[in-house]
Amino acid sequence: MDKLIITVCTTGAEVYKKDQPNLPCSPEEIAAAAVECREAGASMIHIHVRDENDEPTQDGRIFARTMELIRAKTDLIVQTSTGGAVGMTPEERLQPVFCDPPPEMATLTVGTCNFGDGVFYNPPDVIERFARAMQERGVVPEIEVFDAGFIENANRLLKRGLIPNPPHFDLVMGVPGAIAGTHKNLLHLVELLPPGATWTVAGIGRAELPLAVLAIMLGGHVRVGFEDNIYYSRGVLAESNAQLVARIVRIARELGREIATPDEARQILRLKPR
Ligand code: KMH
Ligand code: ZN
């Protein structure tokens, strides 16, 4: 079994400091969280950024600044969001892919679903445009799956040579309006993946920990962080993103799964060496 890749999603677009006072928002705060999470055992960081009012933005300049700080202080794989927040235009969402230098990875959501009270809109032309932009920029996509049918869309991109073969997936489970975060659903999604694919699970809210444990046992990888879950236990806010990472490291070690360094994660995910 490969070593375990832990991705930390420090910020997201839906959580605010009023919900989680330790939410990193500015480039400096996100970079400081990145350092702590690297020390705790993360090998990848999935980033969203915020404007001067801590509101979600896809502003390429803020992404560039955040990536510069993270790269200066850590060797983490930096993966930028192209999902942004519900309601943003494709043009807004794609900005981080055009940063110079570009991110090593970026998310590529391969379908449309309800997302809480909104719709996360990813029609076929938008998916194709994002996939082509990433290919042209040398940015490796992480294929975001919010429901089972998304994997069929990924298979179509694969046949057309628009994503790497084999691809790396993030199975996002427990978003209200999309696939529920149950063990049976995770087993089902994993069965549907194309041969050779690698995968991470991102359980939302209370699904984060039980799905992470199953992923560790199945040979998948794990994403944790305030984007997905702000609690440590029922009703108790987590102190930091690093605290959530450290718990996964402890559990993995108890289960006999070693933790990948960022360079080992690059090998597992078929990224270029840094
Ligand atoms: N904020 C969600 C609407 C991604 O980062 O690519 C989309 C999202 C996925 O977070
Ligand atoms: Zn995200």
mmCIF file of C-alpha atoms and ligand atoms in Angstrom:
data_model
loop_
_atom_site.group_PDB
_atom_site.id
_atom_site.type_symbol
_atom_site.label_atom_id
_atom_site.label_comp_id
_atom_site.label_asym_id
_atom_site.label_seq_id
_atom_site.Cartn_x
_atom_site.Cartn_y
_atom_site.Cartn_z
ATOM 1 C CA MET A 1 0.000 0.000 0.000
ATOM 2 C CA ASP A 2 1.289 3.505 -0.808
ATOM 3 C CA LYS A 3 2.211 5.814 2.003
ATOM 4 C CA LEU A 4 -0.647 8.088 3.101
ATOM 5 C CA ILE A 5 -0.976 11.529 1.523
ATOM 6 C CA ILE A 6 -2.667 13.994 3.849
ATOM 7 C CA THR A 7 -4.102 17.079 2.185
ATOM 8 C CA VAL A 8 -5.120 20.008 4.345
ATOM 9 C CA CYS A 9 -7.861 22.348 3.146
ATOM 10 C CA THR A 10 -7.269 25.238 5.498
ATOM 11 C CA THR A 11 -9.831 27.812 4.438
ATOM 12 C CA GLY A 12 -12.483 26.987 1.818
ATOM 13 C CA ALA A 13 -15.148 29.417 0.686
ATOM 14 C CA GLU A 14 -18.038 28.691 2.991
ATOM 15 C CA VAL A 15 -16.599 29.065 6.520
ATOM 16 C CA TYR A 16 -16.025 32.440 8.207
ATOM 17 C CA LYS A 17 -14.078 33.548 11.279
ATOM 18 C CA LYS A 18 -17.406 33.980 13.100
ATOM 19 C CA ASP A 19 -17.858 30.180 12.724
ATOM 20 C CA GLN A 20 -14.222 29.202 13.368
ATOM 21 C CA PRO A 21 -12.148 32.013 14.931
ATOM 22 C CA ASN A 22 -8.876 30.328 13.907
ATOM 23 C CA LEU A 23 -9.761 30.198 10.198
ATOM 24 C CA PRO A 24 -6.710 31.361 8.197
ATOM 25 C CA CYS A 25 -7.794 33.998 5.664
ATOM 26 C CA SER A 26 -4.936 36.319 4.632
ATOM 27 C CA PRO A 27 -1.976 34.990 2.610
ATOM 28 C CA GLU A 28 0.187 35.320 5.752
ATOM 29 C CA GLU A 29 -2.309 33.397 7.902
ATOM 30 C CA ILE A 30 -2.674 30.658 5.274
ATOM 31 C CA ALA A 31 1.124 30.349 4.949
ATOM 32 C CA ALA A 32 1.502 30.134 8.749
ATOM 33 C CA ALA A 33 -1.145 27.384 8.834
ATOM 34 C CA ALA A 34 0.710 25.634 5.992
ATOM 35 C CA VAL A 35 3.918 25.536 8.042
ATOM 36 C CA GLU A 36 2.098 24.072 11.072
ATOM 37 C CA CYS A 37 0.307 21.484 8.921
ATOM 38 C CA ARG A 38 3.545 20.451 7.182
ATOM 39 C CA GLU A 39 5.124 19.934 10.609
ATOM 40 C CA ALA A 40 2.075 17.902 11.659
ATOM 41 C CA GLY A 41 2.345 15.581 8.618
ATOM 42 C CA ALA A 42 0.460 17.109 5.661
ATOM 43 C CA SER A 43 2.045 16.780 2.233
ATOM 44 C CA MET A 44 -0.422 18.847 0.208
ATOM 45 C CA ILE A 45 -2.391 22.037 0.812
ATOM 46 C CA HIS A 46 -5.638 22.839 -1.020
ATOM 47 C CA ILE A 47 -6.097 26.596 -1.019
ATOM 48 C CA HIS A 48 -8.884 29.102 -1.408
ATOM 49 C CA VAL A 49 -8.146 32.766 -0.747
ATOM 50 C CA ARG A 50 -10.040 35.725 0.703
ATOM 51 C CA ASP A 51 -10.142 39.464 -0.030
ATOM 52 C CA GLU A 52 -9.369 42.242 2.475
ATOM 53 C CA ASN A 53 -12.820 41.717 4.038
ATOM 54 C CA ASP A 54 -12.216 37.965 4.404
ATOM 55 C CA GLU A 55 -14.744 37.268 1.643
ATOM 56 C CA PRO A 56 -14.011 34.429 -0.834
ATOM 57 C CA THR A 57 -12.279 35.578 -4.026
ATOM 58 C CA GLN A 58 -10.453 33.888 -6.892
ATOM 59 C CA ASP A 59 -8.197 36.907 -7.447
ATOM 60 C CA GLY A 60 -5.055 35.574 -9.134
ATOM 61 C CA ARG A 61 -2.833 38.145 -7.386
ATOM 62 C CA ILE A 62 -3.895 36.931 -3.953
ATOM 63 C CA PHE A 63 -3.363 33.310 -5.020
ATOM 64 C CA ALA A 64 0.095 34.206 -6.375
ATOM 65 C CA ARG A 65 1.077 35.924 -3.123
ATOM 66 C CA THR A 66 -0.245 33.030 -1.019
ATOM 67 C CA MET A 67 1.591 30.435 -3.124
ATOM 68 C CA GLU A 68 4.807 32.469 -2.974
ATOM 69 C CA LEU A 69 4.678 32.517 0.839
ATOM 70 C CA ILE A 70 3.822 28.814 1.133
ATOM 71 C CA ARG A 71 6.589 27.829 -1.296
ATOM 72 C CA ALA A 72 9.120 29.971 0.543
ATOM 73 C CA LYS A 73 8.323 28.340 3.882
ATOM 74 C CA THR A 74 7.422 24.728 2.985
ATOM 75 C CA ASP A 75 7.846 21.991 0.391
ATOM 76 C CA LEU A 76 4.099 21.231 0.364
ATOM 77 C CA ILE A 77 2.322 20.439 -2.904
ATOM 78 C CA VAL A 78 0.158 23.479 -3.512
ATOM 79 C CA GLN A 79 -3.208 22.798 -5.077
ATOM 80 C CA THR A 80 -5.401 25.789 -5.899
ATOM 81 C CA SER A 81 -9.180 25.682 -6.008
ATOM 82 C CA THR A 82 -10.941 26.346 -9.292
ATOM 83 C CA GLY A 83 -14.275 25.702 -7.582
ATOM 84 C CA GLY A 84 -14.215 29.007 -5.749
ATOM 85 C CA ALA A 85 -17.618 29.747 -4.274
ATOM 86 C CA VAL A 86 -21.071 28.927 -5.659
ATOM 87 C CA GLY A 87 -22.153 31.651 -8.095
ATOM 88 C CA MET A 88 -18.696 32.691 -9.320
ATOM 89 C CA THR A 89 -18.171 32.797 -13.096
ATOM 90 C CA PRO A 90 -15.834 30.350 -14.884
ATOM 91 C CA GLU A 91 -13.502 33.284 -15.706
ATOM 92 C CA GLU A 92 -13.209 34.194 -12.035
ATOM 93 C CA ARG A 93 -12.692 30.605 -10.980
ATOM 94 C CA LEU A 94 -9.913 29.855 -13.471
ATOM 95 C CA GLN A 95 -7.616 32.711 -12.405
ATOM 96 C CA PRO A 96 -5.191 30.717 -10.200
ATOM 97 C CA VAL A 97 -4.354 28.390 -13.123
ATOM 98 C CA PHE A 98 -2.902 31.439 -14.934
ATOM 99 C CA CYS A 99 -0.643 32.480 -12.048
ATOM 100 C CA ASP A 100 3.053 32.740 -12.864
ATOM 101 C CA PRO A 101 4.468 30.339 -11.785
ATOM 102 C CA PRO A 102 1.354 28.176 -11.973
ATOM 103 C CA PRO A 103 0.245 25.888 -9.140
ATOM 104 C CA GLU A 104 1.453 22.277 -9.230
ATOM 105 C CA MET A 105 -2.146 21.090 -9.013
ATOM 106 C CA ALA A 106 -5.636 22.561 -9.252
ATOM 107 C CA THR A 107 -9.079 21.129 -8.670
ATOM 108 C CA LEU A 108 -11.245 20.145 -11.631
ATOM 109 C CA THR A 109 -14.880 19.514 -10.705
ATOM 110 C CA VAL A 110 -16.457 17.198 -13.250
ATOM 111 C CA GLY A 111 -20.191 17.716 -12.772
ATOM 112 C CA THR A 112 -23.012 19.860 -11.448
ATOM 113 C CA CYS A 113 -24.782 19.318 -8.138
ATOM 114 C CA ASN A 114 -26.840 21.106 -5.553
ATOM 115 C CA PHE A 115 -24.582 22.605 -2.896
ATOM 116 C CA GLY A 116 -26.489 23.599 0.232
ATOM 117 C CA ASP A 117 -28.951 26.261 -0.914
ATOM 118 C CA GLY A 118 -27.144 26.861 -4.206
ATOM 119 C CA VAL A 119 -26.072 25.018 -7.343
ATOM 120 C CA PHE A 120 -22.409 24.237 -8.028
ATOM 121 C CA TYR A 121 -22.633 24.666 -11.787
ATOM 122 C CA ASN A 122 -20.129 22.777 -13.946
ATOM 123 C CA PRO A 123 -21.647 22.070 -17.379
ATOM 124 C CA PRO A 124 -19.667 20.088 -19.998
ATOM 125 C CA ASP A 125 -18.246 23.143 -21.817
ATOM 126 C CA VAL A 126 -16.902 24.609 -18.571
ATOM 127 C CA ILE A 127 -15.342 21.287 -17.530
ATOM 128 C CA GLU A 128 -13.636 20.975 -20.915
ATOM 129 C CA ARG A 129 -12.386 24.560 -20.821
ATOM 130 C CA PHE A 130 -10.905 24.086 -17.343
ATOM 131 C CA ALA A 131 -9.289 20.754 -18.335
ATOM 132 C CA ARG A 132 -7.715 22.300 -21.451
ATOM 133 C CA ALA A 133 -6.432 25.329 -19.531
ATOM 134 C CA MET A 134 -4.770 23.043 -16.986
ATOM 135 C CA GLN A 135 -3.239 20.896 -19.716
ATOM 136 C CA GLU A 136 -1.843 23.962 -21.500
ATOM 137 C CA ARG A 137 -0.394 25.377 -18.271
ATOM 138 C CA GLY A 138 1.085 22.070 -17.075
ATOM 139 C CA VAL A 139 -1.166 22.070 -14.007
ATOM 140 C CA VAL A 140 -2.114 18.583 -12.815
ATOM 141 C CA PRO A 141 -5.826 18.322 -12.048
ATOM 142 C CA GLU A 142 -7.296 16.706 -8.970
ATOM 143 C CA ILE A 143 -10.666 15.446 -10.190
ATOM 144 C CA GLU A 144 -13.377 16.546 -7.736
ATOM 145 C CA VAL A 145 -16.267 14.101 -7.431
ATOM 146 C CA PHE A 146 -19.360 15.182 -5.482
ATOM 147 C CA ASP A 147 -21.638 12.402 -6.755
ATOM 148 C CA ALA A 148 -21.339 9.003 -8.454
ATOM 149 C CA GLY A 149 -22.195 10.202 -11.988
ATOM 150 C CA PHE A 150 -19.231 12.590 -11.931
ATOM 151 C CA ILE A 151 -16.925 9.595 -12.399
ATOM 152 C CA GLU A 152 -18.570 8.868 -15.771
ATOM 153 C CA ASN A 153 -17.798 12.434 -16.829
ATOM 154 C CA ALA A 154 -14.180 11.909 -15.775
ATOM 155 C CA ASN A 155 -14.032 8.710 -17.829
ATOM 156 C CA ARG A 156 -15.151 10.683 -20.877
ATOM 157 C CA LEU A 157 -12.372 13.243 -20.337
ATOM 158 C CA LEU A 158 -9.926 10.379 -19.930
ATOM 159 C CA LYS A 159 -10.957 8.824 -23.270
ATOM 160 C CA ARG A 160 -10.461 12.194 -24.961
ATOM 161 C CA GLY A 161 -7.009 12.628 -23.433
ATOM 162 C CA LEU A 162 -8.045 15.776 -21.544
ATOM 163 C CA ILE A 163 -6.850 14.581 -18.122
ATOM 164 C CA PRO A 164 -3.809 12.514 -17.098
ATOM 165 C CA ASN A 165 -4.113 8.725 -17.205
ATOM 166 C CA PRO A 166 -4.400 7.444 -14.524
ATOM 167 C CA PRO A 167 -6.048 10.410 -12.820
ATOM 168 C CA HIS A 168 -6.098 11.451 -9.179
ATOM 169 C CA PHE A 169 -9.543 11.911 -7.617
ATOM 170 C CA ASP A 170 -10.910 13.671 -4.558
ATOM 171 C CA LEU A 171 -14.145 12.045 -3.386
ATOM 172 C CA VAL A 172 -16.020 14.839 -1.618
ATOM 173 C CA MET A 173 -18.757 13.269 0.459
ATOM 174 C CA GLY A 174 -21.450 14.778 2.653
ATOM 175 C CA VAL A 175 -22.155 18.087 0.894
ATOM 176 C CA PRO A 176 -25.902 18.760 1.384
ATOM 177 C CA GLY A 177 -27.388 18.078 -2.060
ATOM 178 C CA ALA A 178 -24.732 15.594 -3.198
ATOM 179 C CA ILE A 179 -23.591 12.079 -2.204
ATOM 180 C CA ALA A 180 -23.903 11.303 1.513
ATOM 181 C CA GLY A 181 -20.789 10.552 3.540
ATOM 182 C CA THR A 182 -21.414 6.913 4.359
ATOM 183 C CA HIS A 183 -19.001 3.995 4.325
ATOM 184 C CA LYS A 184 -21.112 2.130 1.743
ATOM 185 C CA ASN A 185 -21.073 5.141 -0.566
ATOM 186 C CA LEU A 186 -17.288 5.406 -0.314
ATOM 187 C CA LEU A 187 -16.886 1.731 -1.250
ATOM 188 C CA HIS A 188 -19.241 2.282 -4.193
ATOM 189 C CA LEU A 189 -17.325 5.326 -5.490
ATOM 190 C CA VAL A 190 -13.977 3.558 -5.190
ATOM 191 C CA GLU A 191 -15.331 0.623 -7.219
ATOM 192 C CA LEU A 192 -16.308 3.003 -10.033
ATOM 193 C CA LEU A 193 -12.850 4.584 -10.418
ATOM 194 C CA PRO A 194 -10.833 3.848 -13.573
ATOM 195 C CA PRO A 195 -7.865 1.434 -13.332
ATOM 196 C CA GLY A 196 -4.780 2.805 -11.624
ATOM 197 C CA ALA A 197 -6.501 5.908 -10.261
ATOM 198 C CA THR A 198 -5.393 7.299 -6.931
ATOM 199 C CA TRP A 199 -7.966 8.860 -4.612
ATOM 200 C CA THR A 200 -8.446 10.992 -1.557
ATOM 201 C CA VAL A 201 -11.574 11.274 0.529
ATOM 202 C CA ALA A 202 -12.869 14.601 1.822
ATOM 203 C CA GLY A 203 -15.669 13.897 4.284
ATOM 204 C CA ILE A 204 -17.741 16.942 5.120
ATOM 205 C CA GLY A 205 -18.619 17.763 8.734
ATOM 206 C CA ARG A 206 -19.100 14.740 10.935
ATOM 207 C CA ALA A 207 -18.314 12.421 7.984
ATOM 208 C CA GLU A 208 -14.679 13.619 7.943
ATOM 209 C CA LEU A 209 -13.217 11.314 10.561
ATOM 210 C CA PRO A 210 -15.020 7.998 9.860
ATOM 211 C CA LEU A 211 -14.392 8.275 6.112
ATOM 212 C CA ALA A 212 -10.735 9.151 6.738
ATOM 213 C CA VAL A 213 -10.309 6.015 8.828
ATOM 214 C CA LEU A 214 -11.877 3.845 6.097
ATOM 215 C CA ALA A 215 -9.696 5.493 3.435
ATOM 216 C CA ILE A 216 -6.558 4.791 5.475
ATOM 217 C CA MET A 217 -7.526 1.113 5.654
ATOM 218 C CA LEU A 218 -8.471 0.885 1.953
ATOM 219 C CA GLY A 219 -5.248 2.437 0.646
ATOM 220 C CA GLY A 220 -6.794 5.782 -0.281
ATOM 221 C CA HIS A 221 -5.630 9.179 0.905
ATOM 222 C CA VAL A 222 -7.196 11.726 3.257
ATOM 223 C CA ARG A 223 -8.171 15.392 3.224
ATOM 224 C CA VAL A 224 -8.973 17.265 6.428
ATOM 225 C CA GLY A 225 -9.251 20.932 7.340
ATOM 226 C CA PHE A 226 -11.581 23.794 8.122
ATOM 227 C CA GLU A 227 -12.984 23.908 4.573
ATOM 228 C CA ASP A 228 -14.602 20.534 5.253
ATOM 229 C CA ASN A 229 -15.006 20.447 9.030
ATOM 230 C CA ILE A 230 -14.401 23.006 11.777
ATOM 231 C CA TYR A 231 -14.879 20.672 14.754
ATOM 232 C CA TYR A 232 -12.534 18.359 16.626
ATOM 233 C CA SER A 233 -15.388 16.444 18.211
ATOM 234 C CA ARG A 234 -19.124 16.940 18.565
ATOM 235 C CA GLY A 235 -19.689 20.600 19.529
ATOM 236 C CA VAL A 236 -15.961 21.241 20.178
ATOM 237 C CA LEU A 237 -14.224 23.503 17.668
ATOM 238 C CA ALA A 238 -10.799 22.377 16.474
ATOM 239 C CA GLU A 239 -7.920 24.563 17.654
ATOM 240 C CA SER A 240 -6.214 24.576 14.268
ATOM 241 C CA ASN A 241 -5.997 22.832 10.929
ATOM 242 C CA ALA A 242 -2.783 21.220 12.179
ATOM 243 C CA GLN A 243 -4.669 19.609 15.066
ATOM 244 C CA LEU A 244 -6.901 17.810 12.540
ATOM 245 C CA VAL A 245 -3.853 16.709 10.520
ATOM 246 C CA ALA A 246 -2.053 15.437 13.628
ATOM 247 C CA ARG A 247 -5.007 13.230 14.559
ATOM 248 C CA ILE A 248 -4.950 11.561 11.123
ATOM 249 C CA VAL A 249 -1.207 10.935 11.482
ATOM 250 C CA ARG A 250 -1.746 9.235 14.866
ATOM 251 C CA ILE A 251 -4.581 7.048 13.568
ATOM 252 C CA ALA A 252 -2.661 6.075 10.419
ATOM 253 C CA ARG A 253 0.386 5.069 12.432
ATOM 254 C CA GLU A 254 -1.755 2.978 14.775
ATOM 255 C CA LEU A 255 -3.194 1.243 11.694
ATOM 256 C CA GLY A 256 0.282 0.593 10.277
ATOM 257 C CA ARG A 257 0.108 3.122 7.416
ATOM 258 C CA GLU A 258 3.148 5.332 6.944
ATOM 259 C CA ILE A 259 2.833 9.028 6.099
ATOM 260 C CA ALA A 260 4.112 10.380 2.766
ATOM 261 C CA THR A 261 6.423 13.390 2.665
ATOM 262 C CA PRO A 262 5.596 15.962 -0.040
ATOM 263 C CA ASP A 263 8.264 14.486 -2.348
ATOM 264 C CA GLU A 264 6.903 10.972 -1.796
ATOM 265 C CA ALA A 265 3.412 12.309 -2.495
ATOM 266 C CA ARG A 266 4.697 13.812 -5.766
ATOM 267 C CA GLN A 267 5.892 10.354 -6.806
ATOM 268 C CA ILE A 268 2.625 8.678 -5.844
ATOM 269 C CA LEU A 269 0.625 11.320 -7.752
ATOM 270 C CA ARG A 270 2.979 11.249 -10.756
ATOM 271 C CA LEU A 271 3.883 14.958 -10.384
ATOM 272 C CA LYS A 272 7.201 16.378 -11.546
ATOM 273 C CA PRO A 273 9.864 16.392 -8.821
ATOM 274 C CA ARG A 274 10.206 19.812 -7.161
HETATM 275 N N1 KMH B 1 -16.614 25.915 -2.602
HETATM 276 C C1 KMH B 1 -17.253 24.932 -3.401
HETATM 277 C C2 KMH B 1 -18.421 25.505 -4.111
HETATM 278 C C3 KMH B 1 -12.971 23.241 -5.112
HETATM 279 O O1 KMH B 1 -12.277 23.814 -4.279
HETATM 280 O O2 KMH B 1 -12.595 22.997 -6.248
HETATM 281 C C4 KMH B 1 -16.350 24.286 -4.375
HETATM 282 C C5 KMH B 1 -15.061 23.780 -3.887
HETATM 283 C C6 KMH B 1 -14.372 22.818 -4.768
HETATM 284 O O3 KMH B 1 -14.570 24.121 -2.828
HETATM 285 ZN ZN ZN B 2 -12.111 23.748 -2.115
#
